[in-house]
Amino acid sequence: MQKPSTFARIRALKPKQQIAFNQMLIERMLPNFQLYTELTEQGDYSALQTVSDLIWQSLYSKGFKVDVQLQQQKVEEQIPAEAESESLGLYAAIDAGMALIANLSLLDKNNEFKNKEVTLPSVLSQGTIERMLITSAEVENSKEAIAHPHMQWEIETQNEFLDQIEQSDQLDKNRCQQLKSFALQDGMTNLGIEF
């Protein structure tokens, strides 16, 4: 029997599992942001890493509250503005920041857009790859991008992350650290850049 689509599997998770899954994706996207900040000297990578750590902590620390609006503002301040540069690095950095903002919003119990935002990090991660494939002329359009081996690797990776999350009813500190390590075990960003 074929498994449901990635997005259907994300929607079927419990709220904390959804956040943990998104954080796994974000862990692979943040090094893209870090590389962009190092190359352009724009933005503060440590601000995004701190917010990422807060989200993980919110999953396993009972009573730990994150000021969602404040943290979103901190991330927004670091996201590079679209400049004259149409560089892939710029868009990869923007996508990483936007994924973090989307995941933060899932911590807000009153968020009316949760259903849309729950899959946004997954969509953004795949979109970063699609943009890379089209920009580098490896493919001509979105349809070709989906069939490309790099995109297939991304989809397989997301499904491997979902396999891990679906087995994670209890998200204690140890399990969150395991999930983060699992996400980083290849030592590569979603763009295939080693870190």
mmCIF file of C-alpha atoms in Angstrom:
data_model
loop_
_atom_site.group_PDB
_atom_site.id
_atom_site.type_symbol
_atom_site.label_atom_id
_atom_site.label_comp_id
_atom_site.label_asym_id
_atom_site.label_seq_id
_atom_site.Cartn_x
_atom_site.Cartn_y
_atom_site.Cartn_z
ATOM 1 C CA MET A 1 0.000 0.000 0.000
ATOM 2 C CA GLN A 2 1.335 3.421 -0.946
ATOM 3 C CA LYS A 3 1.889 5.942 1.841
ATOM 4 C CA PRO A 4 -0.109 9.175 1.763
ATOM 5 C CA SER A 5 1.554 12.282 0.340
ATOM 6 C CA THR A 6 4.111 14.126 2.439
ATOM 7 C CA PHE A 7 1.701 17.007 3.073
ATOM 8 C CA ALA A 8 -1.117 14.659 4.138
ATOM 9 C CA ARG A 9 1.262 12.953 6.563
ATOM 10 C CA ILE A 10 2.304 16.322 8.041
ATOM 11 C CA ARG A 11 -1.331 17.337 8.546
ATOM 12 C CA ALA A 12 -2.083 14.006 10.257
ATOM 13 C CA LEU A 13 0.561 14.572 12.962
ATOM 14 C CA LYS A 14 -0.215 15.900 16.431
ATOM 15 C CA PRO A 15 0.576 19.636 16.833
ATOM 16 C CA LYS A 16 3.877 19.106 18.688
ATOM 17 C CA GLN A 17 4.949 16.472 16.163
ATOM 18 C CA GLN A 18 4.248 18.935 13.340
ATOM 19 C CA ILE A 19 6.473 21.529 14.985
ATOM 20 C CA ALA A 20 9.249 18.969 15.565
ATOM 21 C CA PHE A 21 9.076 17.792 11.943
ATOM 22 C CA ASN A 22 9.285 21.378 10.702
ATOM 23 C CA GLN A 23 12.256 21.999 12.987
ATOM 24 C CA MET A 24 14.035 19.029 11.428
ATOM 25 C CA LEU A 25 13.576 20.631 7.997
ATOM 26 C CA ILE A 26 14.644 24.028 9.311
ATOM 27 C CA GLU A 27 17.852 22.557 10.783
ATOM 28 C CA ARG A 28 18.834 21.637 7.203
ATOM 29 C CA MET A 29 17.882 25.079 5.885
ATOM 30 C CA LEU A 30 19.602 27.263 8.503
ATOM 31 C CA PRO A 31 23.150 26.560 7.236
ATOM 32 C CA ASN A 32 22.045 28.129 3.912
ATOM 33 C CA PHE A 33 21.219 31.280 5.899
ATOM 34 C CA GLN A 34 24.536 31.067 7.730
ATOM 35 C CA LEU A 35 26.474 30.788 4.470
ATOM 36 C CA TYR A 36 24.606 33.771 3.024
ATOM 37 C CA THR A 37 25.373 35.924 6.076
ATOM 38 C CA GLU A 38 29.054 34.940 5.949
ATOM 39 C CA LEU A 39 29.353 35.755 2.245
ATOM 40 C CA THR A 40 27.412 39.022 2.310
ATOM 41 C CA GLU A 41 28.022 40.163 5.904
ATOM 42 C CA GLN A 42 24.265 40.786 6.162
ATOM 43 C CA GLY A 43 22.092 39.364 8.912
ATOM 44 C CA ASP A 44 22.879 37.605 12.158
ATOM 45 C CA TYR A 45 22.761 33.834 11.924
ATOM 46 C CA SER A 46 23.005 33.418 15.706
ATOM 47 C CA ALA A 47 19.625 35.188 16.109
ATOM 48 C CA LEU A 48 17.932 32.526 13.986
ATOM 49 C CA GLN A 49 19.787 29.723 15.742
ATOM 50 C CA THR A 50 18.605 31.071 19.108
ATOM 51 C CA VAL A 51 14.974 31.127 17.927
ATOM 52 C CA SER A 52 15.369 27.593 16.570
ATOM 53 C CA ASP A 53 16.673 26.440 19.959
ATOM 54 C CA LEU A 54 13.709 28.117 21.701
ATOM 55 C CA ILE A 55 11.264 26.211 19.506
ATOM 56 C CA TRP A 56 12.936 22.895 20.350
ATOM 57 C CA GLN A 57 12.880 23.800 24.048
ATOM 58 C CA SER A 58 9.179 24.676 23.878
ATOM 59 C CA LEU A 59 8.502 21.084 22.782
ATOM 60 C CA TYR A 60 10.044 19.417 25.822
ATOM 61 C CA SER A 61 9.934 21.983 28.649
ATOM 62 C CA LYS A 62 6.567 22.029 30.372
ATOM 63 C CA GLY A 63 5.343 25.544 31.023
ATOM 64 C CA PHE A 64 8.017 27.065 28.757
ATOM 65 C CA LYS A 65 6.408 29.879 26.772
ATOM 66 C CA VAL A 66 7.769 31.575 23.690
ATOM 67 C CA ASP A 67 6.719 35.143 22.905
ATOM 68 C CA VAL A 68 5.796 34.288 19.318
ATOM 69 C CA GLN A 69 5.416 37.861 18.042
ATOM 70 C CA LEU A 70 8.707 38.986 19.581
ATOM 71 C CA GLN A 71 10.635 36.022 18.183
ATOM 72 C CA GLN A 72 9.043 36.414 14.751
ATOM 73 C CA GLN A 73 10.114 40.050 14.773
ATOM 74 C CA LYS A 74 13.678 39.038 15.653
ATOM 75 C CA VAL A 75 13.743 36.643 12.687
ATOM 76 C CA GLU A 76 12.157 39.175 10.324
ATOM 77 C CA GLU A 77 14.869 41.692 11.199
ATOM 78 C CA GLN A 78 17.507 39.227 9.972
ATOM 79 C CA ILE A 79 15.841 38.129 6.740
ATOM 80 C CA PRO A 80 17.580 39.836 3.830
ATOM 81 C CA ALA A 81 15.434 42.114 1.720
ATOM 82 C CA GLU A 82 15.163 41.155 -1.906
ATOM 83 C CA ALA A 83 17.944 43.155 -3.450
ATOM 84 C CA GLU A 84 19.253 43.730 -6.951
ATOM 85 C CA SER A 85 20.870 40.361 -6.479
ATOM 86 C CA GLU A 86 18.767 37.475 -7.670
ATOM 87 C CA SER A 87 21.233 35.049 -6.138
ATOM 88 C CA LEU A 88 20.158 31.623 -5.073
ATOM 89 C CA GLY A 89 21.814 32.263 -1.702
ATOM 90 C CA LEU A 90 19.524 35.234 -1.102
ATOM 91 C CA TYR A 91 16.398 33.193 -1.724
ATOM 92 C CA ALA A 92 17.684 30.235 0.292
ATOM 93 C CA ALA A 93 18.284 32.619 3.223
ATOM 94 C CA ILE A 94 14.810 34.142 2.854
ATOM 95 C CA ASP A 95 13.220 30.671 2.690
ATOM 96 C CA ALA A 96 15.024 29.568 5.867
ATOM 97 C CA GLY A 97 13.810 32.645 7.732
ATOM 98 C CA MET A 98 10.252 32.291 6.450
ATOM 99 C CA ALA A 99 10.168 28.610 7.471
ATOM 100 C CA LEU A 100 11.234 29.589 10.988
ATOM 101 C CA ILE A 101 8.536 32.286 11.176
ATOM 102 C CA ALA A 102 5.901 29.801 9.972
ATOM 103 C CA ASN A 103 6.941 27.244 12.580
ATOM 104 C CA LEU A 104 6.904 29.889 15.326
ATOM 105 C CA SER A 105 3.327 30.720 14.368
ATOM 106 C CA LEU A 106 2.328 27.121 15.140
ATOM 107 C CA LEU A 107 3.182 27.803 18.795
ATOM 108 C CA ASP A 108 0.371 30.377 18.866
ATOM 109 C CA LYS A 109 -2.762 28.559 20.006
ATOM 110 C CA ASN A 110 -4.964 31.289 18.482
ATOM 111 C CA ASN A 111 -3.403 31.134 15.031
ATOM 112 C CA GLU A 112 -6.217 30.937 12.496
ATOM 113 C CA PHE A 113 -3.840 30.044 9.639
ATOM 114 C CA LYS A 114 -2.356 26.906 11.223
ATOM 115 C CA ASN A 115 -3.744 24.588 8.546
ATOM 116 C CA LYS A 116 -1.861 26.462 5.837
ATOM 117 C CA GLU A 117 1.302 27.169 7.796
ATOM 118 C CA VAL A 118 1.812 23.624 9.052
ATOM 119 C CA THR A 119 3.156 22.505 5.648
ATOM 120 C CA LEU A 120 4.897 25.774 4.766
ATOM 121 C CA PRO A 121 8.431 24.735 5.865
ATOM 122 C CA SER A 122 8.101 21.614 3.693
ATOM 123 C CA VAL A 123 6.881 23.689 0.739
ATOM 124 C CA LEU A 124 9.659 26.259 1.247
ATOM 125 C CA SER A 125 12.364 23.597 1.448
ATOM 126 C CA GLN A 126 11.185 22.044 -1.811
ATOM 127 C CA GLY A 127 10.782 25.507 -3.359
ATOM 128 C CA THR A 128 14.399 26.390 -2.570
ATOM 129 C CA ILE A 129 15.499 23.273 -4.441
ATOM 130 C CA GLU A 130 13.151 23.958 -7.353
ATOM 131 C CA ARG A 131 14.569 27.485 -7.683
ATOM 132 C CA MET A 132 18.118 26.104 -7.619
ATOM 133 C CA LEU A 133 17.346 23.550 -10.341
ATOM 134 C CA ILE A 134 15.658 26.117 -12.601
ATOM 135 C CA THR A 135 18.276 28.842 -11.967
ATOM 136 C CA SER A 136 21.116 26.439 -12.765
ATOM 137 C CA ALA A 137 19.248 25.347 -15.923
ATOM 138 C CA GLU A 138 19.206 21.713 -14.798
ATOM 139 C CA VAL A 139 15.471 21.784 -15.463
ATOM 140 C CA GLU A 140 13.167 24.139 -17.343
ATOM 141 C CA ASN A 141 10.046 24.077 -15.186
ATOM 142 C CA SER A 142 8.381 22.856 -11.989
ATOM 143 C CA LYS A 143 7.209 19.595 -13.535
ATOM 144 C CA GLU A 144 10.762 18.667 -14.507
ATOM 145 C CA ALA A 145 12.010 19.793 -11.085
ATOM 146 C CA ILE A 146 9.755 17.290 -9.294
ATOM 147 C CA ALA A 147 11.251 14.414 -11.291
ATOM 148 C CA HIS A 148 14.857 15.574 -10.751
ATOM 149 C CA PRO A 149 17.002 13.306 -8.497
ATOM 150 C CA HIS A 150 17.760 16.183 -6.100
ATOM 151 C CA MET A 151 14.047 16.843 -5.531
ATOM 152 C CA GLN A 152 13.395 13.127 -5.164
ATOM 153 C CA TRP A 153 16.163 13.033 -2.523
ATOM 154 C CA GLU A 154 14.439 15.916 -0.692
ATOM 155 C CA ILE A 155 11.047 14.190 -0.764
ATOM 156 C CA GLU A 156 12.598 10.922 0.450
ATOM 157 C CA THR A 157 14.404 12.815 3.227
ATOM 158 C CA GLN A 158 11.175 14.502 4.332
ATOM 159 C CA ASN A 159 9.458 11.106 4.419
ATOM 160 C CA GLU A 160 12.328 9.655 6.483
ATOM 161 C CA PHE A 161 11.867 12.551 8.924
ATOM 162 C CA LEU A 162 8.126 11.799 9.037
ATOM 163 C CA ASP A 163 8.883 8.131 9.785
ATOM 164 C CA GLN A 164 10.940 9.292 12.782
ATOM 165 C CA ILE A 165 8.296 11.747 13.981
ATOM 166 C CA GLU A 166 5.422 9.289 13.653
ATOM 167 C CA GLN A 167 7.286 7.028 16.110
ATOM 168 C CA SER A 168 7.737 9.930 18.558
ATOM 169 C CA ASP A 169 4.739 10.169 20.844
ATOM 170 C CA GLN A 170 6.845 11.580 23.670
ATOM 171 C CA LEU A 171 8.959 14.584 22.749
ATOM 172 C CA ASP A 172 11.256 14.853 25.747
ATOM 173 C CA LYS A 173 14.638 16.590 25.631
ATOM 174 C CA ASN A 174 16.495 13.418 24.685
ATOM 175 C CA ARG A 175 14.122 12.602 21.821
ATOM 176 C CA CYS A 176 14.265 16.173 20.486
ATOM 177 C CA GLN A 177 18.074 15.983 20.486
ATOM 178 C CA GLN A 178 17.886 12.667 18.611
ATOM 179 C CA LEU A 179 15.554 14.176 16.004
ATOM 180 C CA LYS A 180 17.827 17.182 15.543
ATOM 181 C CA SER A 181 20.854 14.903 15.156
ATOM 182 C CA PHE A 182 18.955 12.736 12.673
ATOM 183 C CA ALA A 183 18.116 15.839 10.619
ATOM 184 C CA LEU A 184 21.791 16.852 10.508
ATOM 185 C CA GLN A 185 23.338 13.406 10.056
ATOM 186 C CA ASP A 186 24.050 13.843 6.320
ATOM 187 C CA GLY A 187 26.002 17.028 7.023
ATOM 188 C CA MET A 188 24.279 18.714 4.072
ATOM 189 C CA THR A 189 21.693 21.417 3.624
ATOM 190 C CA ASN A 190 18.582 20.802 1.542
ATOM 191 C CA LEU A 191 20.558 22.351 -1.350
ATOM 192 C CA GLY A 192 23.231 19.676 -0.976
ATOM 193 C CA ILE A 193 25.803 22.085 0.469
ATOM 194 C CA GLU A 194 28.081 20.497 3.051
ATOM 195 C CA PHE A 195 28.279 22.166 6.456
#
